[in-house]
Backbone as JSON, one array per atom type, in Angstrom:
{
  "sequence": "MRATIQLCTYNRAALLEQVLDACFEQTVDPNAYEVVLVNDGSTDATPSVIARAAQRATCRFEIINQVNSGLAKGRNAGIARASGERIIFIDDDVLPLPNFVEEHLRSHDRTPKAIVRGGAINVENFDVLPVPIWSIKDYSGNFFWTTNVSVPLATIREIGGFNESFSEYGWEDIDVGLRLRARGVRAVFNPKALVYHYKPRPRSVNVEKMIAQARAQARTAVQLAAIHPHWRTYLATGNNPVQRTWHRLRGGQGAERALRARVGDLSSDRALSNRELGAARALATTAYFDELEKTLRG",
  "N": [[77.15, 23.43, 140.19], [77.45, 20.27, 141.26], [78.04, 17.68, 140.42], [78.73, 15.59, 137.57], [77.23, 13.12, 135.68], [78.65, 10.98, 133.45], [78.4, 9.3, 130.4], [78.96, 7.1, 127.64], [77.49, 5.93, 124.59], [76.74, 3.25, 122.35], [74.8, 1.84, 120.04], [72.93, 0.73, 121.92], [70.19, 0.89, 122.31], [68.11, -0.61, 123.4], [68.66, -0.78, 126.11], [69.26, 1.78, 126.94], [67.19, 3.62, 127.53], [66.16, 2.89, 130.08], [68.5, 3.18, 131.56], [69.06, 5.96, 131.36], [66.72, 7.02, 132.53], [67.11, 6.12, 135.16], [69.34, 7.63, 135.79], [68.2, 10.15, 135.86], [66.52, 9.97, 138.03], [67.48, 10.65, 140.67], [68.38, 11.13, 144.15], [69.49, 13.53, 144.92], [69.42, 17.15, 144.72], [68.01, 18.22, 141.68], [69.19, 20.39, 140.43], [71.78, 20.22, 141.16], [73.29, 18.45, 139.76], [74.23, 16.98, 136.58], [73.65, 15.23, 133.46], [75.75, 13.96, 131.06], [75.78, 12.81, 127.92], [77.33, 10.9, 125.42], [76.77, 10.09, 122.18], [78.04, 7.67, 120.33], [78.05, 7.5, 117.4], [75.83, 5.78, 116.93], [73.79, 3.39, 115.2], [71.33, 2.32, 115.52], [68.13, 2.54, 117.13], [68.86, 4.51, 118.88], [69.0, 7.48, 118.64], [66.24, 8.17, 118.75], [65.53, 7.22, 121.26], [67.1, 8.91, 122.85], [65.97, 11.39, 122.24], [63.39, 11.1, 123.35], [64.1, 10.78, 126.01], [65.18, 13.28, 126.58], [62.92, 14.81, 126.79], [61.93, 13.98, 129.2], [63.83, 14.54, 131.08], [64.99, 15.51, 134.25], [67.07, 16.9, 135.25], [69.87, 18.89, 134.16], [70.59, 17.98, 130.87], [72.93, 17.04, 128.73], [73.78, 16.47, 125.38], [75.9, 14.86, 123.16], [76.78, 14.26, 119.89], [78.71, 12.16, 117.92], [80.75, 10.9, 115.21], [81.36, 7.38, 114.94], [83.91, 6.68, 117.06], [85.09, 5.47, 119.19], [85.63, 4.66, 122.71], [87.54, 6.19, 124.19], [87.85, 8.68, 122.85], [85.19, 9.49, 122.95], [84.78, 9.68, 125.75], [86.51, 11.82, 126.31], [85.23, 13.87, 124.93], [82.96, 14.07, 126.5], [84.12, 14.84, 128.94], [85.07, 17.36, 128.24], [82.68, 18.76, 127.92], [81.55, 18.64, 130.42], [80.45, 20.13, 133.54], [80.34, 19.75, 136.24], [81.67, 19.65, 139.6], [82.67, 17.19, 140.29], [83.19, 14.32, 138.29], [81.35, 11.6, 137.31], [81.77, 8.49, 136.09], [79.98, 6.2, 134.12], [78.81, 3.26, 132.34], [76.89, 2.45, 129.34], [75.41, 0.25, 129.93], [74.67, 0.16, 132.53], [72.83, 0.49, 135.48], [72.07, 2.91, 137.65], [71.44, 3.19, 141.2], [68.91, 5.08, 143.05], [70.2, 6.63, 145.06], [72.72, 6.99, 144.1], [74.34, 9.2, 143.02], [74.28, 10.8, 145.29], [75.71, 9.22, 147.15], [78.25, 9.05, 145.95], [78.98, 11.76, 146.13], [78.94, 12.04, 148.88], [81.15, 10.5, 149.65], [83.14, 11.97, 148.36], [83.0, 14.36, 149.8], [84.16, 13.56, 152.16], [86.69, 12.72, 151.3], [88.12, 14.72, 149.44], [89.98, 14.84, 147.26], [90.19, 12.37, 146.18], [89.8, 9.38, 144.1], [86.65, 7.87, 143.74], [85.38, 4.74, 144.02], [82.6, 2.84, 143.11], [80.18, 0.25, 143.95], [79.24, -2.66, 141.99], [76.69, -4.74, 140.83], [76.31, -7.63, 139.05], [73.86, -8.43, 136.64], [71.43, -10.3, 134.74], [69.31, -9.14, 133.44], [67.38, -6.07, 133.43], [64.89, -6.12, 134.48], [64.21, -7.92, 136.47], [65.53, -7.58, 139.45], [68.1, -8.16, 141.88], [68.26, -7.9, 145.52], [69.48, -4.74, 146.5], [72.26, -4.94, 147.66], [75.62, -4.82, 148.08], [78.12, -7.35, 147.81], [81.05, -9.32, 148.62], [81.43, -11.08, 146.53], [80.96, -9.62, 144.29], [83.18, -8.13, 143.91], [85.62, -5.98, 142.41], [88.94, -5.53, 141.48], [89.94, -3.4, 140.12], [91.54, -0.28, 139.86], [90.64, 2.04, 138.66], [87.74, 2.1, 137.13], [85.51, 2.42, 134.65], [82.89, 1.58, 134.75], [81.76, 2.32, 137.13], [82.79, 4.9, 138.66], [84.23, 7.82, 140.15], [85.75, 11.09, 140.04], [87.51, 14.13, 140.83], [86.7, 16.7, 138.54], [88.62, 18.54, 137.73], [90.97, 17.13, 138.21], [90.96, 14.95, 136.38], [91.1, 16.39, 134.06], [93.58, 17.6, 134.34], [95.39, 15.51, 133.87], [95.06, 15.14, 131.23], [92.88, 13.7, 130.37], [91.46, 10.88, 128.65], [93.48, 8.56, 126.8], [93.54, 8.85, 123.47], [94.71, 7.21, 121.61], [94.03, 4.67, 122.17], [92.12, 3.0, 120.4], [90.79, 0.67, 119.95], [88.97, -2.02, 121.62], [89.3, -2.1, 125.15], [91.27, -1.47, 128.1], [91.58, 1.33, 128.16], [90.55, 2.74, 130.35], [92.03, 1.64, 132.4], [94.54, 2.62, 131.8], [94.15, 5.36, 132.41], [93.75, 5.09, 135.17], [96.3, 4.15, 135.99], [97.87, 6.37, 135.41], [96.75, 8.25, 137.16], [97.28, 7.01, 139.6], [100.08, 7.15, 139.55], [100.41, 9.83, 140.02], [99.88, 10.02, 142.63], [97.25, 10.02, 143.45], [94.73, 8.87, 145.53], [92.47, 6.07, 146.05], [89.15, 5.42, 147.1], [86.62, 3.21, 148.35], [83.16, 2.93, 147.99], [80.6, 1.02, 148.83], [77.92, 1.61, 148.82], [77.42, 3.35, 146.8], [75.96, 2.36, 144.36], [75.48, 0.24, 141.49], [73.59, -1.62, 139.03], [74.89, -3.94, 136.82], [74.61, -4.81, 133.54], [74.88, -7.99, 132.49], [74.35, -10.28, 130.5], [73.85, -13.83, 130.04], [76.02, -15.32, 127.77], [75.13, -16.3, 124.42], [74.97, -18.63, 121.65], [75.29, -17.06, 119.34], [76.85, -15.03, 120.22], [79.46, -15.84, 120.5], [81.51, -15.59, 118.51], [81.84, -12.83, 118.56], [82.8, -12.52, 121.15], [85.3, -13.72, 120.85], [86.51, -12.04, 118.92], [86.55, -9.66, 120.36], [88.27, -10.38, 122.43], [90.66, -10.67, 121.04], [91.07, -8.01, 120.17], [91.39, -6.81, 122.65], [93.77, -7.97, 123.44], [95.58, -6.78, 121.69], [95.43, -4.09, 122.52], [96.38, -4.47, 125.05], [99.12, -4.89, 124.71], [99.76, -2.38, 123.8], [99.18, -0.9, 126.11], [101.15, -1.85, 127.87], [103.42, -0.87, 126.64], [103.2, 1.81, 127.16], [103.05, 1.87, 129.91], [105.35, 0.33, 131.37], [105.26, -1.66, 133.7], [105.0, -3.71, 136.64], [102.37, -4.02, 137.49], [100.9, -3.67, 135.16], [101.83, -5.79, 133.53], [100.98, -7.98, 135.01], [98.18, -7.61, 135.15], [97.42, -7.77, 132.47], [98.26, -10.24, 131.62], [100.57, -10.37, 130.21], [103.18, -11.64, 130.73], [105.96, -13.79, 131.58], [105.15, -16.19, 132.93], [102.29, -16.57, 132.61], [102.1, -16.37, 129.82], [103.73, -18.51, 128.94], [102.36, -20.71, 130.04], [99.89, -20.61, 128.65], [100.86, -20.89, 126.08], [101.8, -23.5, 126.08], [99.43, -24.86, 126.44], [97.95, -24.11, 124.28], [97.51, -23.65, 120.71], [96.59, -24.88, 117.4], [95.32, -27.35, 117.56], [94.16, -27.35, 120.14], [92.37, -25.23, 119.83], [90.64, -26.24, 117.86], [89.49, -28.37, 119.28], [88.15, -27.01, 121.31], [86.33, -25.53, 119.82], [84.8, -27.58, 118.76], [83.62, -28.47, 121.08], [82.07, -26.28, 121.8], [80.15, -26.3, 119.81], [77.49, -25.92, 117.36], [77.43, -22.76, 115.85], [75.86, -21.37, 114.18], [73.22, -20.76, 114.61], [70.92, -19.03, 116.77], [71.08, -19.88, 119.97], [70.7, -21.11, 123.32], [73.54, -21.64, 125.41], [74.9, -24.53, 126.91], [76.25, -25.16, 130.21], [78.69, -26.47, 129.9], [79.29, -25.88, 127.21], [79.42, -23.1, 127.36], [81.62, -22.75, 129.07], [83.6, -23.75, 127.37], [83.45, -21.85, 125.33], [84.32, -19.54, 126.62], [86.91, -20.36, 127.26], [87.87, -20.57, 124.69], [87.86, -17.88, 123.89], [89.82, -16.92, 125.66], [92.03, -18.36, 124.75], [92.25, -17.23, 122.19], [92.89, -14.64, 122.94], [95.52, -14.88, 124.09], [96.86, -15.95, 121.91], [96.67, -13.83, 120.08], [98.03, -11.93, 121.57], [100.68, -12.92, 121.5], [101.18, -12.75, 118.73], [100.99, -9.97, 118.33], [103.06, -9.03, 119.97], [105.2, -10.05, 118.59], [105.18, -8.37, 116.51]],
  "CA": [[76.97, 22.07, 139.7], [78.32, 19.45, 142.09], [78.46, 16.42, 139.8], [78.34, 15.22, 136.21], [77.23, 11.71, 135.28], [79.07, 10.94, 132.04], [78.37, 7.98, 129.78], [78.98, 7.0, 126.18], [76.64, 4.84, 124.14], [76.82, 2.8, 120.96], [73.84, 0.78, 119.68], [72.36, 0.11, 123.11], [68.87, 1.5, 122.46], [67.26, -1.46, 124.23], [68.99, -0.55, 127.51], [69.58, 3.17, 127.24], [66.06, 4.33, 128.12], [66.15, 2.62, 131.51], [69.72, 3.76, 132.15], [68.89, 7.41, 131.48], [65.69, 7.28, 133.55], [67.74, 5.94, 136.47], [70.21, 8.79, 136.01], [67.36, 11.32, 136.16], [65.75, 9.72, 139.26], [68.43, 10.67, 141.78], [67.87, 11.76, 145.37], [70.06, 14.87, 145.12], [68.74, 18.26, 144.05], [68.25, 18.15, 140.23], [70.05, 21.5, 140.01], [73.13, 19.99, 141.66], [74.03, 17.53, 138.9], [73.85, 16.92, 135.18], [73.99, 14.02, 132.73], [76.38, 14.25, 129.76], [75.74, 11.58, 127.13], [77.97, 10.93, 124.11], [76.29, 9.07, 121.25], [79.22, 7.39, 119.52], [77.71, 7.06, 116.05], [74.88, 4.65, 116.94], [73.01, 3.2, 113.97], [70.04, 1.72, 115.85], [67.1, 3.51, 117.52], [69.39, 5.37, 119.95], [68.57, 8.89, 118.56], [64.86, 8.29, 119.21], [65.57, 7.03, 122.72], [67.66, 10.13, 123.43], [64.98, 12.46, 122.08], [62.35, 10.9, 124.35], [64.69, 11.02, 127.32], [65.35, 14.73, 126.74], [61.64, 15.36, 127.2], [61.66, 13.57, 130.58], [64.98, 14.85, 131.94], [64.71, 16.37, 135.4], [68.27, 17.67, 135.5], [70.49, 19.29, 132.89], [70.91, 16.81, 130.05], [73.75, 17.46, 127.6], [73.9, 15.4, 124.4], [76.96, 15.05, 122.17], [76.75, 13.26, 118.83], [79.96, 12.09, 117.17], [80.91, 9.7, 114.39], [81.9, 6.3, 115.75], [85.33, 6.95, 117.27], [85.6, 4.71, 120.32], [85.35, 5.16, 124.05], [88.48, 7.22, 124.67], [87.47, 9.97, 122.27], [83.89, 9.83, 123.5], [84.96, 10.14, 127.13], [87.11, 13.15, 126.29], [84.18, 14.83, 124.54], [82.14, 14.26, 127.68], [84.89, 15.62, 129.91], [85.12, 18.74, 127.77], [81.37, 19.39, 128.1], [81.12, 18.55, 131.82], [80.6, 21.32, 134.37], [80.28, 19.39, 137.65], [82.94, 19.6, 140.34], [83.08, 15.79, 140.2], [82.65, 13.62, 137.14], [81.07, 10.2, 137.64], [81.71, 7.71, 134.85], [79.3, 4.91, 134.05], [78.65, 2.76, 130.98], [75.5, 2.46, 128.89], [74.76, -0.97, 130.39], [74.73, 0.28, 133.97], [71.63, 1.08, 136.06], [72.4, 3.44, 138.98], [70.38, 3.3, 142.2], [68.54, 6.49, 143.26], [71.15, 7.35, 145.93], [74.03, 6.82, 143.47], [75.08, 10.47, 143.02], [74.4, 11.22, 146.68], [76.77, 8.47, 147.8], [79.53, 9.5, 145.4], [79.28, 13.06, 146.71], [79.23, 11.84, 150.31], [82.55, 10.07, 149.73], [84.01, 13.09, 147.96], [83.04, 15.32, 150.9], [85.11, 13.04, 153.15], [88.02, 12.61, 150.68], [87.87, 15.58, 148.27], [90.89, 14.68, 146.13], [90.32, 10.95, 145.85], [88.91, 8.62, 143.23], [85.65, 7.09, 144.48], [84.91, 3.56, 143.3], [81.33, 2.33, 143.61], [79.93, -1.17, 143.77], [78.46, -3.09, 140.83], [76.11, -6.07, 140.91], [76.02, -8.13, 137.71], [72.52, -8.98, 136.46], [71.17, -10.74, 133.37], [68.36, -8.2, 132.85], [67.02, -4.96, 134.32], [63.5, -6.25, 134.88], [64.18, -8.66, 137.75], [66.78, -7.17, 140.09], [68.29, -8.67, 143.25], [68.32, -6.9, 146.6], [70.65, -3.88, 146.23], [73.29, -5.01, 148.7], [76.88, -5.28, 147.5], [78.85, -8.35, 148.58], [82.42, -9.54, 148.16], [81.44, -11.82, 145.26], [80.9, -8.63, 143.22], [84.38, -7.29, 144.02], [86.54, -5.76, 141.3], [90.18, -4.94, 141.98], [90.39, -2.31, 139.25], [91.76, 0.99, 140.55], [89.81, 3.05, 137.98], [86.91, 1.26, 136.26], [84.47, 3.37, 134.28], [81.55, 1.08, 135.04], [81.26, 3.07, 138.28], [83.92, 5.57, 139.32], [84.18, 9.29, 140.07], [87.02, 11.77, 140.28], [87.35, 15.56, 140.59], [86.81, 17.03, 137.13], [89.91, 19.21, 137.51], [92.04, 16.13, 138.23], [90.97, 14.21, 135.12], [91.56, 17.31, 133.02], [95.02, 17.84, 134.53], [96.2, 14.43, 133.28], [94.8, 15.1, 129.8], [91.76, 12.83, 130.04], [91.73, 9.53, 128.14], [94.44, 8.48, 125.7], [92.75, 8.52, 122.29], [95.36, 6.2, 120.78], [93.31, 3.43, 122.43], [90.96, 3.06, 119.5], [90.1, -0.61, 120.02], [88.4, -2.37, 122.92], [90.08, -2.53, 126.29], [92.39, -0.9, 128.84], [91.69, 2.8, 128.16], [90.31, 3.24, 131.7], [93.17, 1.21, 133.22], [95.6, 3.61, 131.52], [93.85, 6.53, 133.22], [94.02, 4.75, 136.56], [97.74, 4.08, 136.22], [98.39, 7.74, 135.43], [96.3, 8.88, 138.41], [98.04, 6.39, 140.69], [101.44, 7.69, 139.49], [100.37, 11.19, 140.57], [99.61, 9.94, 144.06], [95.83, 10.11, 143.76], [94.28, 7.66, 146.22], [91.12, 5.61, 145.72], [88.34, 4.9, 148.19], [85.51, 2.39, 147.86], [81.87, 3.13, 148.65], [79.69, -0.01, 148.32], [76.55, 2.14, 148.73], [77.3, 4.02, 145.49], [75.76, 1.05, 143.75], [74.83, 0.11, 140.19], [73.39, -2.94, 138.45], [75.65, -4.03, 135.58], [73.96, -5.76, 132.65], [75.8, -9.03, 132.03], [73.54, -11.44, 130.12], [74.57, -15.06, 129.74], [76.29, -15.4, 126.33], [74.46, -17.31, 123.6], [75.83, -19.11, 120.56], [75.57, -15.98, 118.38], [77.79, -14.08, 120.83], [80.78, -16.43, 120.69], [82.5, -14.99, 117.61], [82.12, -11.48, 119.05], [83.67, -12.7, 122.32], [86.65, -14.01, 120.35], [87.03, -10.82, 118.29], [86.82, -8.7, 121.43], [89.47, -10.85, 123.14], [91.83, -10.34, 120.2], [91.27, -6.56, 120.24], [91.91, -6.51, 123.98], [95.19, -8.37, 123.47], [96.37, -5.75, 120.99], [95.53, -2.9, 123.37], [97.21, -4.83, 126.21], [100.51, -4.62, 124.32], [99.85, -0.92, 123.77], [99.22, -0.43, 127.49], [102.46, -2.18, 128.44], [104.42, 0.03, 126.05], [103.06, 3.1, 127.84], [103.27, 1.66, 131.35], [106.13, -0.9, 131.58], [105.21, -1.79, 135.15], [104.53, -5.05, 137.01], [100.9, -4.04, 137.55], [100.42, -3.84, 133.79], [102.15, -7.14, 133.05], [100.15, -8.93, 135.73], [96.77, -7.41, 134.79], [97.17, -8.12, 131.07], [98.76, -11.57, 131.29], [101.77, -10.21, 129.39], [104.31, -11.98, 131.59], [106.47, -15.11, 131.18], [104.42, -17.33, 133.51], [101.0, -16.77, 131.95], [102.29, -16.61, 128.38], [104.24, -19.87, 128.76], [101.28, -21.63, 130.37], [98.93, -20.65, 127.55], [101.54, -21.39, 124.89], [101.84, -24.96, 126.2], [98.06, -25.38, 126.36], [97.27, -23.61, 123.09], [97.75, -24.27, 119.41], [95.41, -25.11, 116.58], [94.62, -28.52, 118.05], [93.33, -26.93, 121.28], [91.27, -24.4, 119.32], [89.66, -27.12, 117.21], [88.79, -29.14, 120.31], [87.22, -26.11, 122.0], [85.22, -25.21, 118.89], [83.93, -28.76, 118.7], [82.88, -28.54, 122.33], [81.07, -25.22, 121.79], [79.07, -26.77, 118.95], [77.0, -25.12, 116.24], [77.32, -21.32, 116.1], [75.12, -20.75, 113.07], [71.88, -20.38, 115.04], [70.85, -18.37, 118.09], [70.6, -20.85, 120.94], [71.33, -21.05, 124.64], [74.69, -22.51, 125.6], [74.97, -25.28, 128.16], [77.39, -24.77, 131.04], [79.9, -27.02, 129.27], [79.55, -25.1, 126.0], [79.82, -21.75, 127.77], [83.0, -22.86, 129.54], [84.45, -23.89, 126.2], [83.46, -20.57, 124.61], [85.2, -18.63, 127.36], [88.28, -20.85, 127.07], [88.21, -20.23, 123.31], [88.2, -16.45, 123.9], [91.12, -16.79, 126.34], [93.04, -18.86, 123.8], [92.39, -16.21, 121.15], [93.58, -13.5, 123.56], [96.96, -15.12, 124.21], [97.37, -16.1, 120.55], [96.83, -12.48, 119.53], [99.08, -11.28, 122.35], [101.96, -13.36, 120.94], [101.32, -12.19, 117.38], [101.23, -8.53, 118.44], [104.41, -8.84, 120.52], [106.18, -10.32, 117.52], [105.17, -7.19, 115.64]],
  "C": [[77.96, 21.16, 140.43], [78.84, 18.21, 141.36], [77.96, 16.31, 138.37], [78.35, 13.71, 136.1], [77.58, 11.68, 133.8], [79.02, 9.49, 131.55], [78.41, 8.11, 128.28], [78.09, 5.83, 125.77], [76.87, 4.53, 122.68], [75.87, 1.61, 120.78], [73.33, 0.0, 120.89], [70.96, 0.67, 123.37], [67.99, 0.71, 123.42], [67.48, -1.24, 125.72], [68.97, 0.92, 127.89], [68.43, 3.91, 127.92], [66.01, 4.13, 129.63], [67.35, 3.23, 132.21], [69.55, 5.26, 132.37], [67.83, 7.75, 132.52], [66.27, 7.14, 134.95], [68.67, 7.1, 136.8], [69.4, 10.03, 136.41], [66.66, 11.2, 137.52], [66.66, 9.63, 140.47], [67.88, 11.46, 142.97], [68.44, 13.15, 145.62], [69.23, 15.91, 144.37], [69.03, 18.2, 142.55], [69.12, 19.28, 139.7], [71.51, 21.29, 140.4], [73.94, 19.06, 140.77], [73.47, 17.57, 137.49], [74.21, 15.55, 134.62], [74.55, 14.44, 131.38], [76.51, 12.93, 129.01], [76.42, 11.81, 125.79], [77.41, 9.77, 123.29], [77.39, 8.84, 120.22], [78.84, 6.76, 118.18], [76.77, 5.87, 116.0], [74.08, 4.61, 115.65], [71.66, 2.54, 114.23], [69.05, 2.83, 116.24], [67.56, 4.47, 118.61], [68.96, 6.84, 119.83], [67.14, 9.11, 119.05], [64.77, 8.15, 120.72], [66.06, 8.31, 123.4], [66.65, 11.27, 123.35], [63.86, 12.33, 123.11], [62.88, 11.2, 125.75], [64.84, 12.51, 127.59], [64.05, 15.39, 127.19], [61.34, 15.06, 128.68], [62.74, 14.03, 131.56], [64.58, 15.83, 133.04], [65.91, 17.22, 135.8], [68.8, 18.15, 134.15], [70.94, 18.05, 132.14], [71.62, 17.29, 128.79], [73.97, 16.27, 126.67], [74.97, 15.77, 123.38], [76.86, 13.92, 121.15], [78.08, 13.31, 118.08], [79.94, 10.86, 116.27], [81.58, 8.64, 115.26], [83.42, 6.4, 115.86], [85.91, 6.2, 118.45], [85.43, 5.43, 121.64], [86.26, 6.3, 124.49], [88.11, 8.6, 124.14], [86.12, 10.42, 122.79], [83.98, 10.34, 124.92], [85.53, 11.56, 127.17], [86.1, 14.22, 125.87], [83.26, 15.11, 125.73], [82.83, 15.08, 128.75], [84.92, 17.09, 129.52], [83.81, 19.47, 128.02], [80.96, 19.46, 129.57], [81.35, 19.85, 132.57], [80.51, 21.02, 135.86], [81.65, 19.42, 138.3], [83.54, 18.2, 140.3], [82.47, 15.2, 138.94], [82.54, 12.13, 137.5], [80.9, 9.44, 136.33], [80.9, 6.44, 135.06], [79.28, 4.49, 132.59], [77.17, 2.72, 130.61], [74.77, 1.16, 129.19], [74.72, -1.03, 131.91], [73.5, 1.05, 134.47], [71.95, 1.58, 137.46], [71.18, 3.42, 139.91], [70.07, 4.78, 142.47], [69.51, 7.29, 144.13], [72.57, 7.35, 145.37], [74.87, 8.11, 143.53], [75.31, 10.94, 144.46], [75.55, 10.52, 147.38], [78.15, 8.83, 147.26], [79.93, 10.83, 146.03], [79.6, 12.95, 148.19], [80.69, 11.41, 150.5], [83.51, 11.18, 149.36], [84.08, 14.17, 149.05], [84.05, 14.88, 151.96], [86.53, 13.01, 152.61], [88.0, 13.41, 149.37], [88.75, 15.31, 147.07], [90.95, 13.25, 145.59], [89.44, 10.53, 144.68], [87.92, 7.9, 144.15], [85.16, 5.97, 143.58], [83.63, 3.08, 143.93], [81.2, 0.85, 143.35], [79.1, -1.46, 142.54], [77.98, -4.52, 141.06], [75.74, -6.52, 139.5], [74.64, -8.78, 137.66], [72.33, -9.36, 134.99], [70.1, -9.91, 132.68], [68.02, -7.14, 133.88], [65.6, -5.07, 134.84], [63.32, -6.99, 136.19], [65.53, -8.43, 138.43], [66.89, -7.75, 141.49], [68.27, -7.53, 144.26], [69.59, -6.06, 146.42], [71.64, -3.82, 147.39], [74.55, -5.59, 148.08], [77.51, -6.33, 148.42], [80.2, -8.61, 147.93], [82.46, -10.3, 146.84], [81.37, -10.88, 144.06], [82.15, -7.75, 143.17], [85.14, -7.18, 142.71], [87.77, -5.05, 141.85], [90.68, -3.78, 141.15], [90.46, -0.99, 140.03], [90.85, 2.07, 139.97], [89.04, 2.31, 136.89], [85.67, 2.05, 135.91], [83.06, 2.81, 134.32], [80.92, 1.88, 136.18], [82.43, 3.69, 139.04], [83.75, 7.08, 139.16], [85.52, 9.87, 140.49], [86.76, 13.27, 140.13], [87.58, 15.89, 139.11], [88.16, 17.69, 136.83], [91.05, 18.2, 137.43], [92.11, 15.37, 136.91], [91.4, 15.1, 133.97], [93.06, 17.57, 133.12], [95.88, 16.76, 133.89], [95.92, 14.27, 131.78], [93.69, 14.16, 129.39], [92.22, 11.45, 129.57], [92.68, 9.6, 126.94], [93.72, 7.98, 124.45], [93.45, 7.57, 121.33], [94.78, 4.81, 121.07], [92.02, 3.45, 121.62], [90.18, 1.76, 119.47], [89.64, -0.88, 121.45], [89.49, -2.66, 123.95], [91.17, -1.6, 126.77], [92.46, 0.63, 128.86], [91.43, 3.37, 129.55], [91.44, 2.82, 132.65], [94.35, 2.16, 133.02], [95.39, 4.87, 132.35], [94.17, 6.26, 134.68], [95.5, 4.69, 136.89], [98.36, 5.48, 136.26], [97.98, 8.48, 136.7], [97.07, 8.32, 139.6], [99.46, 6.95, 140.74], [101.52, 9.1, 140.05], [100.05, 11.2, 142.06], [98.15, 10.09, 144.43], [95.39, 8.8, 144.4], [92.86, 7.31, 145.78], [90.44, 5.11, 146.98], [87.16, 4.14, 147.59], [84.26, 2.67, 148.68], [80.88, 2.1, 148.1], [78.25, 0.45, 148.22], [76.34, 2.95, 147.46], [77.16, 2.92, 144.46], [75.07, 1.14, 142.38], [74.56, -1.37, 139.91], [74.06, -2.94, 137.08], [75.08, -5.15, 134.72], [74.99, -6.73, 132.07], [74.98, -10.27, 131.66], [74.41, -12.65, 129.85], [74.79, -15.14, 128.23], [75.51, -16.54, 125.66], [75.39, -17.68, 122.44], [76.22, -17.99, 119.6], [76.57, -14.96, 118.93], [79.22, -14.58, 120.83], [81.83, -15.78, 119.79], [82.84, -13.56, 118.03], [83.03, -11.54, 120.28], [85.12, -12.91, 121.88], [87.28, -12.76, 119.73], [87.39, -9.77, 119.34], [88.08, -9.08, 122.21], [90.73, -10.51, 122.34], [92.12, -8.83, 120.23], [91.87, -6.18, 121.59], [93.37, -6.92, 124.13], [96.06, -7.32, 122.8], [96.51, -4.49, 121.84], [96.31, -3.19, 124.64], [98.68, -4.57, 125.93], [100.75, -3.11, 124.29], [99.97, -0.35, 125.18], [100.59, -0.68, 128.12], [103.56, -1.29, 127.89], [104.39, 1.39, 126.73], [103.43, 2.99, 129.3], [104.04, 0.34, 131.56], [106.32, -1.16, 133.08], [104.63, -3.16, 135.49], [103.02, -5.12, 137.09], [100.31, -4.3, 136.17], [100.64, -5.27, 133.31], [101.29, -8.19, 133.74], [98.7, -8.84, 135.29], [96.47, -7.92, 133.39], [97.57, -9.54, 130.71], [100.02, -11.55, 130.45], [103.0, -10.4, 130.27], [104.72, -13.42, 131.28], [105.65, -16.28, 131.7], [103.13, -17.6, 132.75], [101.17, -17.05, 130.46], [102.79, -18.02, 128.13], [103.14, -20.9, 129.01], [100.29, -21.76, 129.2], [99.57, -21.12, 126.24], [101.57, -22.92, 124.9], [100.45, -25.58, 126.02], [97.37, -25.07, 125.03], [97.58, -24.38, 121.83], [96.45, -24.56, 118.68], [94.61, -26.32, 117.04], [93.69, -28.19, 119.2], [92.15, -26.11, 120.82], [90.21, -25.27, 118.65], [88.84, -27.9, 118.23], [87.76, -28.27, 121.03], [86.04, -25.75, 121.11], [84.26, -26.38, 118.77], [83.06, -28.85, 119.95], [81.8, -27.47, 122.4], [79.88, -25.62, 120.92], [78.68, -25.75, 117.89], [76.83, -23.66, 116.64], [76.48, -20.61, 115.05], [73.72, -20.29, 113.46], [71.95, -19.75, 116.43], [70.24, -19.36, 119.08], [71.32, -20.64, 122.27], [72.49, -22.03, 124.7], [74.57, -23.26, 126.92], [76.17, -24.78, 128.96], [78.7, -25.25, 130.43], [80.28, -26.22, 128.04], [80.02, -23.69, 126.34], [81.25, -21.75, 128.29], [83.97, -22.98, 128.39], [84.56, -22.59, 125.42], [84.38, -19.58, 125.3], [86.66, -19.05, 127.25], [88.77, -20.52, 125.66], [88.6, -18.75, 123.2], [89.55, -16.21, 124.57], [92.25, -17.26, 125.44], [93.31, -17.85, 122.71], [93.16, -15.0, 121.69], [95.09, -13.73, 123.58], [97.6, -15.37, 122.84], [97.63, -14.73, 119.93], [97.91, -11.7, 120.27], [100.46, -11.63, 121.79], [102.2, -12.75, 119.57], [101.66, -10.7, 117.45], [102.62, -8.24, 119.0], [105.49, -9.11, 119.49], [106.2, -9.22, 116.47], [104.63, -7.4, 114.28]]
}
């Protein structure tokens, strides 16, 4: 078994069928790879989607069901079940191209001990897709980003997998990357190991979730800095004097009220104008730094 595609899912039934089909439709020998899926306590139609996918699977398809426990615990369950020499992490909102596994393995053949980072093109739906050519506008500077990354299975097991104390949203994959970097593991980028990443334009009903997610990410940012007190962490999370002072001067309840007024009515499901969307994103950023300050104060 040369490779394992590992993904976790939670209430993404509407996307999961296409994602799994794309995982099964790879150009490599079906006996050379497997798909390991962790269902993290989904309450929608995900079990039915998985059952149908199991009937269509062309490669080994391993399914793990767990109570809702978060990504870190789910990833570790997937790592424990994996049997490929390389483990390729994706998310449940990621559509791999047919040569996806082949390209990851091609890079690993050239650099056997390295992390391989693939390209991701953001799309608003999976039905109308752009030409599959990665460009610099899709660049991500993350060293280890589980939207599309692979690593030798033995290496991820040697560092103990994911830190399960990250129970809220954010930074659990960055923590893994920092630990791998500290061990001297290098990363290479293969833009041909390509995926489409589902990133729909937020609507009014998504704004409060954006804010809640930003606050959770601020709390885990403080947790990350406690584990990795390093300039990379402080810069990536905004937990540094320059960014914190800037947002402290711009923030406050008055700024939040003004942004909420600009976003408008959130009680109905409606499209946001560009101005409203900008305000919603600024509101989430304000919430992030507000929560960062509260968490740092303990």
